[in-house]
XYZ file of C-alpha atoms in Angstrom:
493
model
C 62.679 123.810 95.893
C 64.326 120.402 95.989
C 62.185 117.717 97.792
C 64.421 114.701 98.726
C 62.188 113.300 101.287
C 61.171 110.290 99.148
C 64.723 109.586 97.609
C 65.648 105.912 97.148
C 69.004 106.195 95.388
C 71.974 108.540 95.431
C 74.404 107.896 92.632
C 78.171 108.773 92.811
C 79.961 109.142 89.465
C 83.569 108.562 90.033
C 85.792 106.060 91.888
C 88.636 108.206 93.278
C 89.221 109.331 96.717
C 86.387 112.164 96.509
C 83.878 109.594 95.243
C 84.484 107.044 98.024
C 84.715 109.703 100.710
C 81.323 110.927 99.509
C 79.866 107.491 99.502
C 80.973 106.687 103.076
C 79.480 110.114 104.275
C 76.280 109.607 102.591
C 76.021 105.841 103.710
C 76.561 106.945 107.311
C 74.107 109.700 107.302
C 71.236 108.301 104.995
C 68.487 105.834 105.957
C 69.164 102.199 105.251
C 66.521 102.172 102.527
C 68.260 104.828 100.622
C 70.691 103.159 98.216
C 74.222 104.704 97.912
C 75.609 103.691 94.416
C 78.987 104.332 93.180
C 79.686 104.138 89.417
C 83.220 103.975 88.298
C 84.899 102.937 84.982
C 88.139 100.965 85.654
C 89.797 101.988 82.485
C 89.856 105.495 83.539
C 93.151 106.276 85.610
C 93.194 107.793 88.937
C 95.119 110.955 89.073
C 97.740 110.657 91.682
C 98.751 114.394 92.017
C 97.394 115.098 95.541
C 98.922 112.498 97.912
C 98.793 114.466 100.949
C 96.147 115.720 103.518
C 95.703 118.521 105.917
C 94.181 118.556 109.365
C 90.438 118.204 108.153
C 91.521 114.740 106.516
C 92.157 113.337 109.965
C 88.788 114.945 111.194
C 87.000 113.052 108.311
C 88.674 109.778 109.138
C 87.474 110.016 112.627
C 83.984 111.119 111.550
C 83.860 108.051 109.361
C 85.058 105.659 112.158
C 88.210 104.612 110.270
C 91.024 103.719 112.550
C 93.898 106.018 111.733
C 96.786 103.453 112.067
C 94.879 100.790 109.968
C 94.422 103.492 107.507
C 98.404 104.068 107.539
C 99.038 100.246 107.045
C 96.476 99.885 104.371
C 97.438 103.027 102.125
C 101.254 103.131 102.384
C 100.748 106.277 104.581
C 103.182 107.998 106.635
C 102.864 110.927 109.053
C 102.787 114.639 107.657
C 103.666 117.613 109.988
C 103.370 120.311 107.339
C 105.332 121.751 104.353
C 108.823 123.002 103.613
C 109.505 125.599 100.975
C 112.796 125.699 99.153
C 114.281 128.417 97.081
C 111.185 130.448 96.776
C 112.793 133.681 97.824
C 116.071 133.323 95.990
C 116.561 130.168 94.079
C 116.993 126.396 94.814
C 120.796 126.582 94.719
C 120.880 128.443 98.031
C 120.700 125.804 100.800
C 119.563 128.429 103.324
C 116.533 129.649 101.306
C 113.872 127.694 103.046
C 111.024 128.073 105.336
C 108.377 126.012 106.925
C 104.554 125.947 107.332
C 103.868 123.348 109.983
C 100.352 122.319 111.138
C 99.220 124.572 113.944
C 98.363 123.360 117.547
C 94.700 123.756 118.750
C 95.522 126.369 121.398
C 94.990 130.021 120.628
C 98.601 131.289 120.450
C 98.122 134.871 119.031
C 100.220 136.803 121.521
C 103.056 134.267 121.292
C 102.954 134.301 117.520
C 102.995 138.051 117.400
C 106.031 138.191 119.691
C 107.793 135.673 117.535
C 107.372 137.989 114.603
C 108.579 140.791 116.712
C 111.706 138.829 117.207
C 112.006 137.530 113.435
C 111.665 133.990 114.626
C 109.548 131.757 112.193
C 106.251 131.152 113.751
C 106.420 127.464 112.824
C 108.781 127.129 115.624
C 106.043 127.348 118.030
C 105.413 123.664 117.538
C 107.978 120.885 117.933
C 107.403 119.859 114.300
C 110.514 121.325 112.757
C 112.736 119.686 115.406
C 111.097 116.375 114.690
C 111.521 116.707 110.942
C 115.197 117.936 111.134
C 115.972 114.827 113.585
C 114.393 112.632 110.721
C 112.667 110.560 113.655
C 111.033 107.329 112.500
C 107.330 106.509 111.857
C 107.330 104.216 114.814
C 108.676 106.983 117.191
C 106.184 109.569 115.955
C 103.239 107.140 116.206
C 104.330 106.230 119.830
C 104.162 109.896 120.666
C 100.788 110.356 119.076
C 99.258 107.368 120.794
C 100.581 108.099 124.368
C 97.779 109.944 125.969
C 100.056 110.995 128.921
C 102.099 113.008 126.447
C 101.092 116.467 125.767
C 102.324 116.817 122.074
C 103.344 120.219 120.891
C 102.689 119.423 117.246
C 99.896 118.414 114.812
C 99.833 115.984 111.984
C 98.065 114.626 108.972
C 99.156 111.940 106.456
C 101.014 111.479 103.287
C 99.435 108.583 101.261
C 99.195 106.506 98.141
C 96.179 107.935 96.236
C 95.203 104.884 94.532
C 95.633 102.675 97.584
C 93.444 105.247 99.387
C 90.714 104.696 96.859
C 91.013 100.858 97.213
C 90.845 100.915 101.110
C 87.848 103.341 101.103
C 86.275 101.045 98.622
C 86.707 98.133 100.742
C 85.346 99.829 103.649
C 82.448 101.218 101.831
C 81.313 97.924 100.398
C 81.333 96.456 104.082
C 79.046 99.301 105.110
C 76.371 98.621 102.374
C 77.641 101.022 99.408
C 76.791 99.334 96.176
C 79.496 99.541 93.439
C 78.949 99.090 89.714
C 81.872 99.166 87.219
C 80.607 100.669 83.891
C 80.936 103.162 81.182
C 79.035 106.221 81.942
C 77.559 107.628 78.730
C 74.940 110.441 79.446
C 72.225 111.760 81.796
C 68.390 111.918 81.419
C 66.546 114.865 82.649
C 63.119 115.875 83.559
C 61.510 117.790 80.656
C 59.897 120.542 82.958
C 62.288 121.113 85.995
C 65.614 119.935 84.513
C 66.383 117.510 87.368
C 68.585 114.581 86.545
C 66.431 111.491 86.426
C 68.746 108.623 85.243
C 72.231 108.009 84.448
C 72.832 106.038 81.199
C 75.668 103.394 81.969
C 76.496 100.493 79.692
C 73.368 101.257 77.635
C 71.282 100.853 80.880
C 69.140 103.732 82.393
C 69.835 103.682 86.084
C 67.041 105.876 87.896
C 68.554 108.471 90.426
C 67.161 111.033 92.891
C 70.397 112.703 93.488
C 73.755 112.605 91.798
C 77.387 113.441 93.106
C 79.650 114.263 90.182
C 83.096 112.986 91.517
C 84.251 112.425 87.890
C 87.578 114.237 88.336
C 89.126 116.414 85.485
C 86.752 114.859 83.021
C 83.916 116.631 84.660
C 81.291 114.350 83.052
C 78.073 115.951 84.286
C 78.463 119.540 85.606
C 81.094 120.536 82.967
C 80.026 118.590 79.940
C 76.200 118.104 80.334
C 75.196 120.958 82.641
C 77.469 123.618 81.113
C 78.468 125.178 84.484
C 79.971 128.576 84.374
C 83.793 128.423 84.976
C 85.557 130.850 87.170
C 89.290 131.049 85.934
C 92.077 131.916 88.219
C 94.583 131.999 85.350
C 95.633 135.448 86.026
C 96.396 134.834 89.492
C 97.728 131.210 89.469
C 99.486 130.697 86.104
C 100.624 127.053 86.341
C 98.957 124.855 83.897
C 100.960 121.535 83.620
C 102.270 118.838 85.938
C 104.468 115.888 85.280
C 104.488 113.359 88.170
C 107.209 110.795 88.621
C 108.585 108.623 91.517
C 111.738 109.046 93.502
C 113.613 106.726 96.007
C 113.999 107.728 99.776
C 117.496 109.476 100.365
C 117.539 109.193 104.123
C 117.022 106.498 106.801
C 113.245 107.507 107.595
C 110.634 109.032 105.358
C 110.449 112.925 105.615
C 107.696 114.404 107.666
C 106.723 117.077 105.447
C 105.912 117.835 101.722
C 108.811 119.359 100.057
C 108.073 122.200 97.643
C 111.136 123.243 95.643
C 110.899 126.351 93.450
C 112.208 125.719 89.968
C 112.888 127.909 86.746
C 109.120 127.782 85.709
C 107.381 126.430 88.675
C 108.012 123.986 91.410
C 108.573 120.321 92.356
C 106.701 118.440 94.943
C 108.143 115.504 96.896
C 105.556 113.442 98.849
C 107.190 110.683 101.009
C 105.501 107.458 101.389
C 106.569 104.212 103.121
C 108.261 102.826 100.069
C 108.874 105.738 97.862
C 108.574 109.427 97.195
C 105.799 110.858 94.972
C 107.067 113.709 93.121
C 106.229 116.022 90.058
C 107.124 119.258 88.478
C 104.173 121.786 88.187
C 104.942 124.528 85.820
C 103.668 127.172 83.470
C 103.836 125.693 79.792
C 104.261 129.276 78.404
C 107.909 129.314 79.622
C 109.052 125.735 79.477
C 108.333 122.691 77.301
C 107.658 119.099 78.840
C 111.119 117.940 77.430
C 112.734 120.945 78.907
C 110.971 120.402 82.189
C 112.132 116.801 82.490
C 115.680 118.027 81.657
C 115.630 120.603 84.381
C 114.416 118.199 86.976
C 117.179 115.579 85.869
C 119.894 118.092 85.924
C 118.728 119.239 89.521
C 118.524 115.669 90.806
C 121.525 114.544 89.131
C 119.821 111.395 87.701
C 117.288 110.378 85.177
C 113.493 110.148 86.029
C 110.683 108.314 84.367
C 107.681 110.614 83.800
C 104.421 108.964 84.512
C 102.333 111.246 82.272
C 101.584 114.880 81.506
C 98.523 116.476 83.146
C 97.273 119.809 81.918
C 94.915 121.976 83.827
C 93.395 125.348 84.365
C 93.245 126.834 87.840
C 89.723 127.818 88.663
C 86.300 126.403 89.776
C 82.784 126.143 88.757
C 80.594 129.150 90.128
C 77.570 126.846 90.876
C 78.713 123.296 92.036
C 75.102 122.533 93.203
C 72.705 122.697 90.226
C 69.420 121.033 90.927
C 69.873 117.584 92.093
C 73.691 117.386 91.222
C 76.697 118.345 93.139
C 80.099 118.341 91.794
C 82.817 117.739 94.392
C 86.670 117.510 94.241
C 88.533 117.968 90.866
C 85.102 117.888 89.217
C 84.292 121.149 91.001
C 87.619 122.829 90.508
C 91.304 122.776 90.928
C 94.437 124.575 91.677
C 98.093 123.682 91.636
C 98.782 121.169 94.221
C 100.375 123.696 96.537
C 99.286 123.161 100.240
C 97.298 120.017 99.547
C 94.027 121.784 98.895
C 92.192 119.432 96.700
C 91.092 116.775 99.251
C 90.725 119.450 101.930
C 88.264 121.347 99.746
C 86.366 118.434 98.955
C 85.702 117.590 102.517
C 84.622 121.177 103.168
C 82.090 120.770 100.371
C 80.766 117.480 101.664
C 80.415 118.855 105.233
C 78.240 121.945 104.148
C 76.319 119.788 101.785
C 75.376 117.318 104.608
C 74.623 120.064 107.133
C 72.157 121.569 104.794
C 70.507 118.362 103.688
C 69.777 117.530 107.400
C 69.056 121.239 108.627
C 66.540 121.529 105.857
C 65.187 118.011 106.642
C 65.600 117.112 102.869
C 63.454 119.872 101.735
C 66.088 122.240 100.266
C 65.173 125.863 99.459
C 66.726 127.657 96.513
C 68.220 130.072 98.873
C 70.045 127.230 100.771
C 71.614 126.025 97.387
C 72.468 129.601 96.603
C 74.104 129.878 100.059
C 75.999 126.630 99.459
C 77.230 127.910 96.135
C 78.337 131.387 97.546
C 80.261 129.885 100.413
C 82.045 127.454 98.097
C 82.982 130.174 96.036
C 84.306 132.198 99.061
C 86.332 129.112 99.940
C 87.957 128.966 96.509
C 88.734 132.736 96.608
C 90.717 131.936 100.008
C 92.525 129.161 98.284
C 93.463 131.457 95.292
C 94.767 134.244 97.489
C 96.572 132.121 99.993
C 98.216 130.124 97.084
C 99.073 133.381 95.120
C 100.668 134.736 98.341
C 103.431 131.943 98.041
C 104.427 133.725 94.573
C 104.602 137.348 96.111
C 108.392 136.834 96.740
C 110.032 139.308 94.531
C 112.000 136.703 92.707
C 113.060 137.863 89.095
C 115.971 135.448 88.105
C 114.089 133.644 85.362
C 111.521 134.805 82.742
C 108.966 132.782 84.704
C 109.683 134.444 88.047
C 110.013 137.820 86.377
C 106.502 137.338 84.838
C 105.180 136.457 88.355
C 106.819 139.571 89.869
C 105.672 141.926 87.277
C 102.517 140.543 85.631
C 100.791 138.190 87.965
C 97.426 139.657 89.013
C 96.775 139.564 92.800
C 93.137 140.093 93.791
C 92.115 143.282 95.382
C 91.030 141.424 98.526
C 94.526 140.078 99.084
C 96.158 143.465 98.176
C 93.902 145.074 100.631
C 94.923 142.740 103.394
C 98.593 143.005 102.531
C 98.375 146.744 102.912
C 96.924 146.479 106.311
C 99.481 144.020 107.434
C 102.144 146.468 106.911
C 100.770 148.231 110.134
C 99.461 145.441 112.134
C 99.194 141.701 112.369
C 96.427 139.845 110.396
C 93.102 139.519 112.379
C 90.560 136.656 112.435
C 87.711 138.940 111.620
C 89.097 140.095 108.330
C 89.677 136.514 107.213
C 86.020 135.622 107.784
C 85.000 136.930 104.266
C 86.677 133.652 103.057
C 85.092 131.244 105.592
C 81.279 132.071 106.121
C 79.676 128.476 106.065
C 82.895 126.710 105.504
C 85.636 126.146 108.120
C 88.784 128.030 106.904
C 91.506 125.783 105.436
C 93.950 128.276 106.351
C 93.537 130.109 109.576
C 95.388 133.242 110.781
C 98.363 131.275 111.751
C 98.812 129.950 108.320
C 98.557 133.326 106.599
C 101.073 134.673 109.217
C 103.385 131.844 108.514
C 103.768 132.288 104.910
C 103.446 136.279 105.218
C 106.308 136.345 107.708
C 108.500 134.153 105.680
C 108.157 136.197 102.394
C 108.603 139.553 104.200
C 105.018 140.632 103.809
C 104.651 140.923 107.602
C 107.623 142.593 109.345
C 108.473 143.028 112.992
C 107.326 146.572 112.856
C 103.693 145.392 112.281
C 103.668 143.818 115.692
C 104.222 147.045 117.930
C 100.522 147.998 118.266
C 99.365 144.484 118.889
C 102.120 143.975 121.764
C 101.488 147.180 123.354
C 97.679 145.963 123.790
C 98.782 143.010 125.813
C 98.354 143.296 129.598
C 101.669 143.956 131.408
C 101.626 140.616 133.435
C 101.163 138.660 130.052
C 103.967 140.560 128.495
C 106.316 139.332 131.201
C 104.994 135.833 130.529
C 105.756 136.233 126.763
C 109.048 137.650 127.406
C 109.993 134.519 129.515
C 108.496 132.279 126.834
C 110.843 133.874 124.177
C 113.915 133.521 126.341
C 113.181 130.064 126.750
C 112.497 129.281 123.100
C 115.612 131.214 122.005
C 117.676 129.000 124.362
C 116.109 125.925 122.792
C 116.818 127.002 119.383
C 120.301 128.159 120.281
C 119.756 131.845 119.266
């Protein structure tokens, strides 16, 4: 049992996006007498890999009473409608080899999506997002569409943003709301001799008493990884990329792009995340197939100009099996990481914070071991969903380079994913079979997202829709046919 009823201080170690989000959530939820203290070391650089959010990021800003358009102006943010994948099925020299994964709209669109798969129309066209992106509309135009309540928009959006500026902006908001910030060098923890709970943090040779600790220390994983020796679950067999080289690019069109571009390369892929003044980019790759120098050369040949690499980041895809141990919770990069495909890092962080806060308050701050076990199990399920959904992007059949041949022949897909894939040869994906990933957590990738990628890669074919469409009532079938006629006319098909 963990009794937090008498707590007077919660400490957060780490001043990145995850740390400041945790501080804001805790400050909003806890009683005023409980101090929320964030400790950061200014000399430790903030990793700027994940500069994009998904839909739960917008939800978080609203929950934290942060005005969306103030956030945009303060963080160099631009609207994001989804993702485009270039060269994943053939190679990046084929301009026609691309597909979209746009954010879904809220309404249940199951029969329509099924009909679109039946007609070989990419399901992302159910929204207006692709047309908006291809028109390269301005941020002002899109903001106007989002703020006009009388308009019924047929698209959904999140943000691309400058990670460093997000940290600075959230810090400013948090300090105004009463969060205490101390800059100092974390050195160690002190633990209770009997129950093992963390009783203090050693910072700049000073012992700071604590009742609960959030480890948001990023890849350094100062507490859970280095002091509490958490058990690591590697995803290396399924997600083999292990190195990233970020760099900056200039905009090449009038307005910032409205999607994250993910372009397949010889040994991995390049991300391009548009901001107001520049594009944040990077090559993430498997170092067993290419060196850092070769990676830079490949990017420069592809772009046709030189780049200035910011640094080289190495990582292993995976997560800690128990991120809540005693009175310590690890979140964000400190809890796990996979390659930045589909912007999972911040999305998963928000999932962790949401369930943690729910448990604390449902249990009235007296937390049973079973509740902590439940949290860790559901966190693991969410990571398994991330692993399988990201791995599906590599189920392409490409074999034109040694890396892609390795992916095709030797990458290990989980039995869970292979079972789903086998079923999807005969019918469409179902919500109930995806629940194994989502109990306790809200799914980062719902049925629509799985269908979008699986359709694009040929994992789901038109034949798989027959049984689903036959189950649709006759009158509704007529409406679906009418919708398809209008959609085809709109798309010029």
